[in-house]
């Protein structure tokens, strides 16, 4: 009788690491250290070449990039890859553009890892909205002009039409940040204008 038959196989740890907006100088110290210590790096298309250049030679790189309308590696397969790699290696870095938990599907990956008994840790990164606004010197909040920020996505699962409560977003006292909003831009502008925001 095998007393270990029902125990999950031994595994390494997966680090869900935010790569930030692309500038390696904006990586956290922890993200940089983990890249140096990784056995394998599973990375997105949005991670910049300059950040990928920080990965030491000899470390396995697995690109799993997705782009709008073309998912060369579906999310279910990415989830499975993380489990497979964690069962083969001690330190797996899942490198994601921006922050893993801001429209990065990091939470789905975390749930999958937890379901399979794989330990993981989340390492935050600078998200695109914060980086872009700072570089453009356009503050997301400013006393007397904007007392809050709303982050929303303009992209929906299975490429469905944008289904948003425009009235809840058409608040002139809040800064509205729309991720992945380029393709449905006309629909977004029409919806916000119809809800009361000026067309400008």
PDB file of C-alpha atoms in Angstrom:
ATOM      1  CA  UNK A   1       0.000   0.000   0.000  1.00  0.00           C
ATOM      2  CA  UNK A   2       1.374   3.388  -1.021  1.00  0.00           C
ATOM      3  CA  UNK A   3       0.834   5.791   1.879  1.00  0.00           C
ATOM      4  CA  UNK A   4       1.752   8.730  -0.363  1.00  0.00           C
ATOM      5  CA  UNK A   5      -0.717   7.942  -3.154  1.00  0.00           C
ATOM      6  CA  UNK A   6      -3.094  10.754  -2.228  1.00  0.00           C
ATOM      7  CA  UNK A   7      -0.481  13.416  -1.532  1.00  0.00           C
ATOM      8  CA  UNK A   8      -0.013  16.071  -4.210  1.00  0.00           C
ATOM      9  CA  UNK A   9       3.303  15.810  -6.058  1.00  0.00           C
ATOM     10  CA  UNK A  10       6.092  17.963  -4.684  1.00  0.00           C
ATOM     11  CA  UNK A  11       6.339  21.287  -6.440  1.00  0.00           C
ATOM     12  CA  UNK A  12       8.245  24.493  -6.604  1.00  0.00           C
ATOM     13  CA  UNK A  13       6.779  27.938  -6.171  1.00  0.00           C
ATOM     14  CA  UNK A  14       5.300  30.217  -8.836  1.00  0.00           C
ATOM     15  CA  UNK A  15       5.902  33.946  -8.577  1.00  0.00           C
ATOM     16  CA  UNK A  16       3.256  36.037 -10.358  1.00  0.00           C
ATOM     17  CA  UNK A  17       5.462  39.025 -11.123  1.00  0.00           C
ATOM     18  CA  UNK A  18       4.434  42.399 -12.511  1.00  0.00           C
ATOM     19  CA  UNK A  19       6.954  43.590 -15.113  1.00  0.00           C
ATOM     20  CA  UNK A  20       5.664  47.154 -15.069  1.00  0.00           C
ATOM     21  CA  UNK A  21       5.269  49.335 -18.164  1.00  0.00           C
ATOM     22  CA  UNK A  22       8.450  48.241 -19.946  1.00  0.00           C
ATOM     23  CA  UNK A  23      11.283  50.309 -18.491  1.00  0.00           C
ATOM     24  CA  UNK A  24      13.567  47.935 -16.541  1.00  0.00           C
ATOM     25  CA  UNK A  25      14.334  50.761 -14.098  1.00  0.00           C
ATOM     26  CA  UNK A  26      10.689  50.610 -12.990  1.00  0.00           C
ATOM     27  CA  UNK A  27      10.819  46.958 -11.937  1.00  0.00           C
ATOM     28  CA  UNK A  28      10.664  46.394  -8.216  1.00  0.00           C
ATOM     29  CA  UNK A  29      13.860  45.175  -6.588  1.00  0.00           C
ATOM     30  CA  UNK A  30      12.053  41.950  -5.745  1.00  0.00           C
ATOM     31  CA  UNK A  31      10.993  41.389  -9.360  1.00  0.00           C
ATOM     32  CA  UNK A  32      14.580  41.903 -10.506  1.00  0.00           C
ATOM     33  CA  UNK A  33      15.937  39.517  -7.851  1.00  0.00           C
ATOM     34  CA  UNK A  34      13.411  36.818  -8.776  1.00  0.00           C
ATOM     35  CA  UNK A  35      14.345  37.076 -12.456  1.00  0.00           C
ATOM     36  CA  UNK A  36      17.966  36.473 -11.482  1.00  0.00           C
ATOM     37  CA  UNK A  37      17.022  33.408  -9.424  1.00  0.00           C
ATOM     38  CA  UNK A  38      14.410  31.866 -11.740  1.00  0.00           C
ATOM     39  CA  UNK A  39      14.664  28.370 -13.197  1.00  0.00           C
ATOM     40  CA  UNK A  40      12.065  29.182 -15.845  1.00  0.00           C
ATOM     41  CA  UNK A  41      10.273  32.390 -16.904  1.00  0.00           C
ATOM     42  CA  UNK A  42       6.801  32.200 -18.456  1.00  0.00           C
ATOM     43  CA  UNK A  43       6.207  35.597 -20.033  1.00  0.00           C
ATOM     44  CA  UNK A  44       3.583  37.632 -21.879  1.00  0.00           C
ATOM     45  CA  UNK A  45       3.921  39.464 -25.185  1.00  0.00           C
ATOM     46  CA  UNK A  46       3.602  42.828 -23.419  1.00  0.00           C
ATOM     47  CA  UNK A  47       6.774  42.327 -21.388  1.00  0.00           C
ATOM     48  CA  UNK A  48       9.412  44.519 -23.025  1.00  0.00           C
ATOM     49  CA  UNK A  49      12.564  43.122 -24.625  1.00  0.00           C
ATOM     50  CA  UNK A  50      14.602  45.282 -22.236  1.00  0.00           C
ATOM     51  CA  UNK A  51      13.041  43.533 -19.238  1.00  0.00           C
ATOM     52  CA  UNK A  52      13.490  40.108 -20.844  1.00  0.00           C
ATOM     53  CA  UNK A  53      17.172  40.960 -21.349  1.00  0.00           C
ATOM     54  CA  UNK A  54      17.549  40.866 -17.536  1.00  0.00           C
ATOM     55  CA  UNK A  55      16.908  37.118 -17.502  1.00  0.00           C
ATOM     56  CA  UNK A  56      20.252  35.317 -17.191  1.00  0.00           C
ATOM     57  CA  UNK A  57      21.398  33.168 -20.098  1.00  0.00           C
ATOM     58  CA  UNK A  58      20.558  29.520 -19.591  1.00  0.00           C
ATOM     59  CA  UNK A  59      17.212  30.238 -17.925  1.00  0.00           C
ATOM     60  CA  UNK A  60      14.331  28.669 -19.860  1.00  0.00           C
ATOM     61  CA  UNK A  61      11.958  31.239 -21.376  1.00  0.00           C
ATOM     62  CA  UNK A  62       8.430  30.247 -22.347  1.00  0.00           C
ATOM     63  CA  UNK A  63       6.570  32.928 -24.337  1.00  0.00           C
ATOM     64  CA  UNK A  64       2.803  32.626 -23.926  1.00  0.00           C
ATOM     65  CA  UNK A  65       1.848  35.965 -25.448  1.00  0.00           C
ATOM     66  CA  UNK A  66      -1.678  36.933 -26.347  1.00  0.00           C
ATOM     67  CA  UNK A  67      -2.865  39.796 -28.487  1.00  0.00           C
ATOM     68  CA  UNK A  68      -6.320  41.089 -29.302  1.00  0.00           C
ATOM     69  CA  UNK A  69      -8.179  38.579 -31.453  1.00  0.00           C
ATOM     70  CA  UNK A  70      -5.271  36.091 -31.518  1.00  0.00           C
ATOM     71  CA  UNK A  71      -4.510  34.006 -28.467  1.00  0.00           C
ATOM     72  CA  UNK A  72      -1.580  31.847 -29.536  1.00  0.00           C
ATOM     73  CA  UNK A  73      -1.668  30.223 -26.083  1.00  0.00           C
ATOM     74  CA  UNK A  74      -5.160  30.134 -24.524  1.00  0.00           C
ATOM     75  CA  UNK A  75      -5.472  31.022 -20.847  1.00  0.00           C
ATOM     76  CA  UNK A  76      -6.406  27.456 -19.880  1.00  0.00           C
ATOM     77  CA  UNK A  77      -3.146  26.236 -21.435  1.00  0.00           C
ATOM     78  CA  UNK A  78      -1.143  28.947 -19.655  1.00  0.00           C
ATOM     79  CA  UNK A  79      -2.669  27.814 -16.361  1.00  0.00           C
ATOM     80  CA  UNK A  80      -1.663  24.224 -17.108  1.00  0.00           C
ATOM     81  CA  UNK A  81       1.869  25.285 -18.107  1.00  0.00           C
ATOM     82  CA  UNK A  82       2.352  26.983 -14.732  1.00  0.00           C
ATOM     83  CA  UNK A  83       1.377  23.815 -12.877  1.00  0.00           C
ATOM     84  CA  UNK A  84       3.591  21.660 -15.127  1.00  0.00           C
ATOM     85  CA  UNK A  85       6.592  23.943 -14.699  1.00  0.00           C
ATOM     86  CA  UNK A  86       6.137  24.176 -10.920  1.00  0.00           C
ATOM     87  CA  UNK A  87       6.250  20.382 -10.735  1.00  0.00           C
ATOM     88  CA  UNK A  88       9.566  20.375 -12.620  1.00  0.00           C
ATOM     89  CA  UNK A  89      11.337  23.449 -11.244  1.00  0.00           C
ATOM     90  CA  UNK A  90      11.890  25.077  -7.843  1.00  0.00           C
ATOM     91  CA  UNK A  91      11.348  28.709  -8.951  1.00  0.00           C
ATOM     92  CA  UNK A  92       8.930  29.607 -11.727  1.00  0.00           C
ATOM     93  CA  UNK A  93       8.455  33.272 -12.592  1.00  0.00           C
ATOM     94  CA  UNK A  94       5.223  34.132 -14.375  1.00  0.00           C
ATOM     95  CA  UNK A  95       6.164  37.530 -15.813  1.00  0.00           C
ATOM     96  CA  UNK A  96       3.233  39.750 -16.759  1.00  0.00           C
ATOM     97  CA  UNK A  97       3.145  43.272 -18.176  1.00  0.00           C
ATOM     98  CA  UNK A  98       2.069  45.965 -15.720  1.00  0.00           C
ATOM     99  CA  UNK A  99       0.558  44.529 -12.538  1.00  0.00           C
ATOM    100  CA  UNK A 100      -0.643  40.907 -12.426  1.00  0.00           C
ATOM    101  CA  UNK A 101      -3.948  41.806 -10.771  1.00  0.00           C
ATOM    102  CA  UNK A 102      -4.964  44.818 -12.919  1.00  0.00           C
ATOM    103  CA  UNK A 103      -6.613  43.327 -16.026  1.00  0.00           C
ATOM    104  CA  UNK A 104      -3.746  40.859 -16.171  1.00  0.00           C
ATOM    105  CA  UNK A 105      -5.644  37.649 -15.380  1.00  0.00           C
ATOM    106  CA  UNK A 106      -3.230  37.013 -12.535  1.00  0.00           C
ATOM    107  CA  UNK A 107      -6.121  36.220 -10.226  1.00  0.00           C
ATOM    108  CA  UNK A 108      -7.275  33.425 -12.553  1.00  0.00           C
ATOM    109  CA  UNK A 109      -3.783  31.970 -12.543  1.00  0.00           C
ATOM    110  CA  UNK A 110      -3.577  32.257  -8.759  1.00  0.00           C
ATOM    111  CA  UNK A 111      -6.886  30.410  -8.354  1.00  0.00           C
ATOM    112  CA  UNK A 112      -5.697  27.658 -10.694  1.00  0.00           C
ATOM    113  CA  UNK A 113      -2.431  27.257  -8.789  1.00  0.00           C
ATOM    114  CA  UNK A 114      -4.260  27.142  -5.454  1.00  0.00           C
ATOM    115  CA  UNK A 115      -6.680  24.539  -6.836  1.00  0.00           C
ATOM    116  CA  UNK A 116      -3.706  22.338  -7.755  1.00  0.00           C
ATOM    117  CA  UNK A 117      -1.872  22.866  -4.470  1.00  0.00           C
ATOM    118  CA  UNK A 118       0.957  24.888  -6.012  1.00  0.00           C
ATOM    119  CA  UNK A 119       2.378  27.590  -3.726  1.00  0.00           C
ATOM    120  CA  UNK A 120       2.519  31.038  -5.262  1.00  0.00           C
ATOM    121  CA  UNK A 121       3.361  34.608  -4.407  1.00  0.00           C
ATOM    122  CA  UNK A 122       2.214  37.826  -6.094  1.00  0.00           C
ATOM    123  CA  UNK A 123       4.797  40.534  -6.762  1.00  0.00           C
ATOM    124  CA  UNK A 124       3.069  43.814  -7.715  1.00  0.00           C
ATOM    125  CA  UNK A 125       4.161  45.890 -10.681  1.00  0.00           C
ATOM    126  CA  UNK A 126       3.465  49.420 -11.855  1.00  0.00           C
ATOM    127  CA  UNK A 127       0.278  49.274 -13.882  1.00  0.00           C
ATOM    128  CA  UNK A 128      -0.053  50.996 -17.266  1.00  0.00           C
ATOM    129  CA  UNK A 129      -2.493  53.659 -16.077  1.00  0.00           C
ATOM    130  CA  UNK A 130      -0.150  54.885 -13.360  1.00  0.00           C
ATOM    131  CA  UNK A 131       2.939  54.767 -15.574  1.00  0.00           C
ATOM    132  CA  UNK A 132       1.394  56.432 -18.626  1.00  0.00           C
ATOM    133  CA  UNK A 133      -0.212  59.232 -16.669  1.00  0.00           C
ATOM    134  CA  UNK A 134       2.993  59.906 -14.738  1.00  0.00           C
ATOM    135  CA  UNK A 135       5.164  59.943 -17.867  1.00  0.00           C
ATOM    136  CA  UNK A 136       2.682  62.270 -19.575  1.00  0.00           C
ATOM    137  CA  UNK A 137       2.566  64.478 -16.430  1.00  0.00           C
ATOM    138  CA  UNK A 138      -1.207  64.043 -16.283  1.00  0.00           C
ATOM    139  CA  UNK A 139      -2.130  63.223 -12.679  1.00  0.00           C
ATOM    140  CA  UNK A 140      -4.880  60.683 -12.105  1.00  0.00           C
ATOM    141  CA  UNK A 141      -6.100  62.744  -9.154  1.00  0.00           C
ATOM    142  CA  UNK A 142      -5.734  66.445  -8.450  1.00  0.00           C
ATOM    143  CA  UNK A 143      -7.279  68.466  -5.652  1.00  0.00           C
ATOM    144  CA  UNK A 144     -10.296  70.348  -6.913  1.00  0.00           C
ATOM    145  CA  UNK A 145     -10.383  68.521 -10.256  1.00  0.00           C
ATOM    146  CA  UNK A 146     -10.531  64.780  -9.658  1.00  0.00           C
ATOM    147  CA  UNK A 147     -11.180  63.088  -6.343  1.00  0.00           C
ATOM    148  CA  UNK A 148     -11.014  59.495  -7.558  1.00  0.00           C
ATOM    149  CA  UNK A 149     -10.111  57.086 -10.331  1.00  0.00           C
ATOM    150  CA  UNK A 150     -12.064  54.342 -12.058  1.00  0.00           C
ATOM    151  CA  UNK A 151     -10.254  51.562 -13.946  1.00  0.00           C
ATOM    152  CA  UNK A 152     -12.420  49.707 -16.469  1.00  0.00           C
ATOM    153  CA  UNK A 153     -11.774  47.410 -19.387  1.00  0.00           C
ATOM    154  CA  UNK A 154     -12.920  48.056 -22.926  1.00  0.00           C
ATOM    155  CA  UNK A 155     -12.350  44.425 -23.865  1.00  0.00           C
ATOM    156  CA  UNK A 156     -14.689  41.625 -22.940  1.00  0.00           C
ATOM    157  CA  UNK A 157     -14.457  37.871 -22.947  1.00  0.00           C
ATOM    158  CA  UNK A 158     -15.004  36.113 -26.272  1.00  0.00           C
ATOM    159  CA  UNK A 159     -14.892  39.503 -28.046  1.00  0.00           C
ATOM    160  CA  UNK A 160     -18.450  40.381 -27.035  1.00  0.00           C
ATOM    161  CA  UNK A 161     -19.628  43.961 -27.417  1.00  0.00           C
ATOM    162  CA  UNK A 162     -18.633  46.363 -24.667  1.00  0.00           C
ATOM    163  CA  UNK A 163     -21.318  46.011 -21.992  1.00  0.00           C
ATOM    164  CA  UNK A 164     -20.803  48.882 -19.581  1.00  0.00           C
ATOM    165  CA  UNK A 165     -23.078  50.968 -17.376  1.00  0.00           C
ATOM    166  CA  UNK A 166     -22.087  54.270 -19.014  1.00  0.00           C
ATOM    167  CA  UNK A 167     -23.991  56.372 -16.463  1.00  0.00           C
ATOM    168  CA  UNK A 168     -21.905  55.013 -13.604  1.00  0.00           C
ATOM    169  CA  UNK A 169     -18.739  56.039 -15.471  1.00  0.00           C
ATOM    170  CA  UNK A 170     -19.857  59.457 -16.692  1.00  0.00           C
ATOM    171  CA  UNK A 171     -18.779  61.292 -13.548  1.00  0.00           C
ATOM    172  CA  UNK A 172     -16.872  64.509 -14.352  1.00  0.00           C
ATOM    173  CA  UNK A 173     -15.286  64.504 -10.873  1.00  0.00           C
ATOM    174  CA  UNK A 174     -13.501  61.188 -11.441  1.00  0.00           C
ATOM    175  CA  UNK A 175     -10.695  60.252 -13.788  1.00  0.00           C
ATOM    176  CA  UNK A 176     -11.725  57.395 -16.056  1.00  0.00           C
ATOM    177  CA  UNK A 177      -9.013  54.999 -17.238  1.00  0.00           C
ATOM    178  CA  UNK A 178      -9.991  52.510 -19.927  1.00  0.00           C
ATOM    179  CA  UNK A 179      -7.702  49.570 -20.556  1.00  0.00           C
ATOM    180  CA  UNK A 180      -7.778  47.777 -23.925  1.00  0.00           C
ATOM    181  CA  UNK A 181     -10.125  50.408 -25.291  1.00  0.00           C
ATOM    182  CA  UNK A 182      -8.636  51.033 -28.723  1.00  0.00           C
ATOM    183  CA  UNK A 183     -10.759  48.634 -30.789  1.00  0.00           C
ATOM    184  CA  UNK A 184     -14.103  49.714 -29.233  1.00  0.00           C
ATOM    185  CA  UNK A 185     -13.068  53.398 -28.977  1.00  0.00           C
ATOM    186  CA  UNK A 186     -15.999  54.754 -31.041  1.00  0.00           C
ATOM    187  CA  UNK A 187     -18.516  52.791 -28.964  1.00  0.00           C
ATOM    188  CA  UNK A 188     -16.906  53.991 -25.727  1.00  0.00           C
ATOM    189  CA  UNK A 189     -16.984  57.651 -26.794  1.00  0.00           C
ATOM    190  CA  UNK A 190     -20.598  57.385 -27.959  1.00  0.00           C
ATOM    191  CA  UNK A 191     -21.668  55.696 -24.723  1.00  0.00           C
ATOM    192  CA  UNK A 192     -19.987  58.251 -22.462  1.00  0.00           C
ATOM    193  CA  UNK A 193     -21.345  61.195 -24.447  1.00  0.00           C
ATOM    194  CA  UNK A 194     -24.835  59.736 -24.373  1.00  0.00           C
ATOM    195  CA  UNK A 195     -24.507  59.391 -20.585  1.00  0.00           C
ATOM    196  CA  UNK A 196     -23.756  63.091 -20.216  1.00  0.00           C
ATOM    197  CA  UNK A 197     -20.014  63.671 -20.610  1.00  0.00           C
ATOM    198  CA  UNK A 198     -19.031  66.381 -23.089  1.00  0.00           C
ATOM    199  CA  UNK A 199     -17.894  64.955 -26.437  1.00  0.00           C
ATOM    200  CA  UNK A 200     -14.486  66.600 -25.891  1.00  0.00           C
TER     201      UNK A 200
END
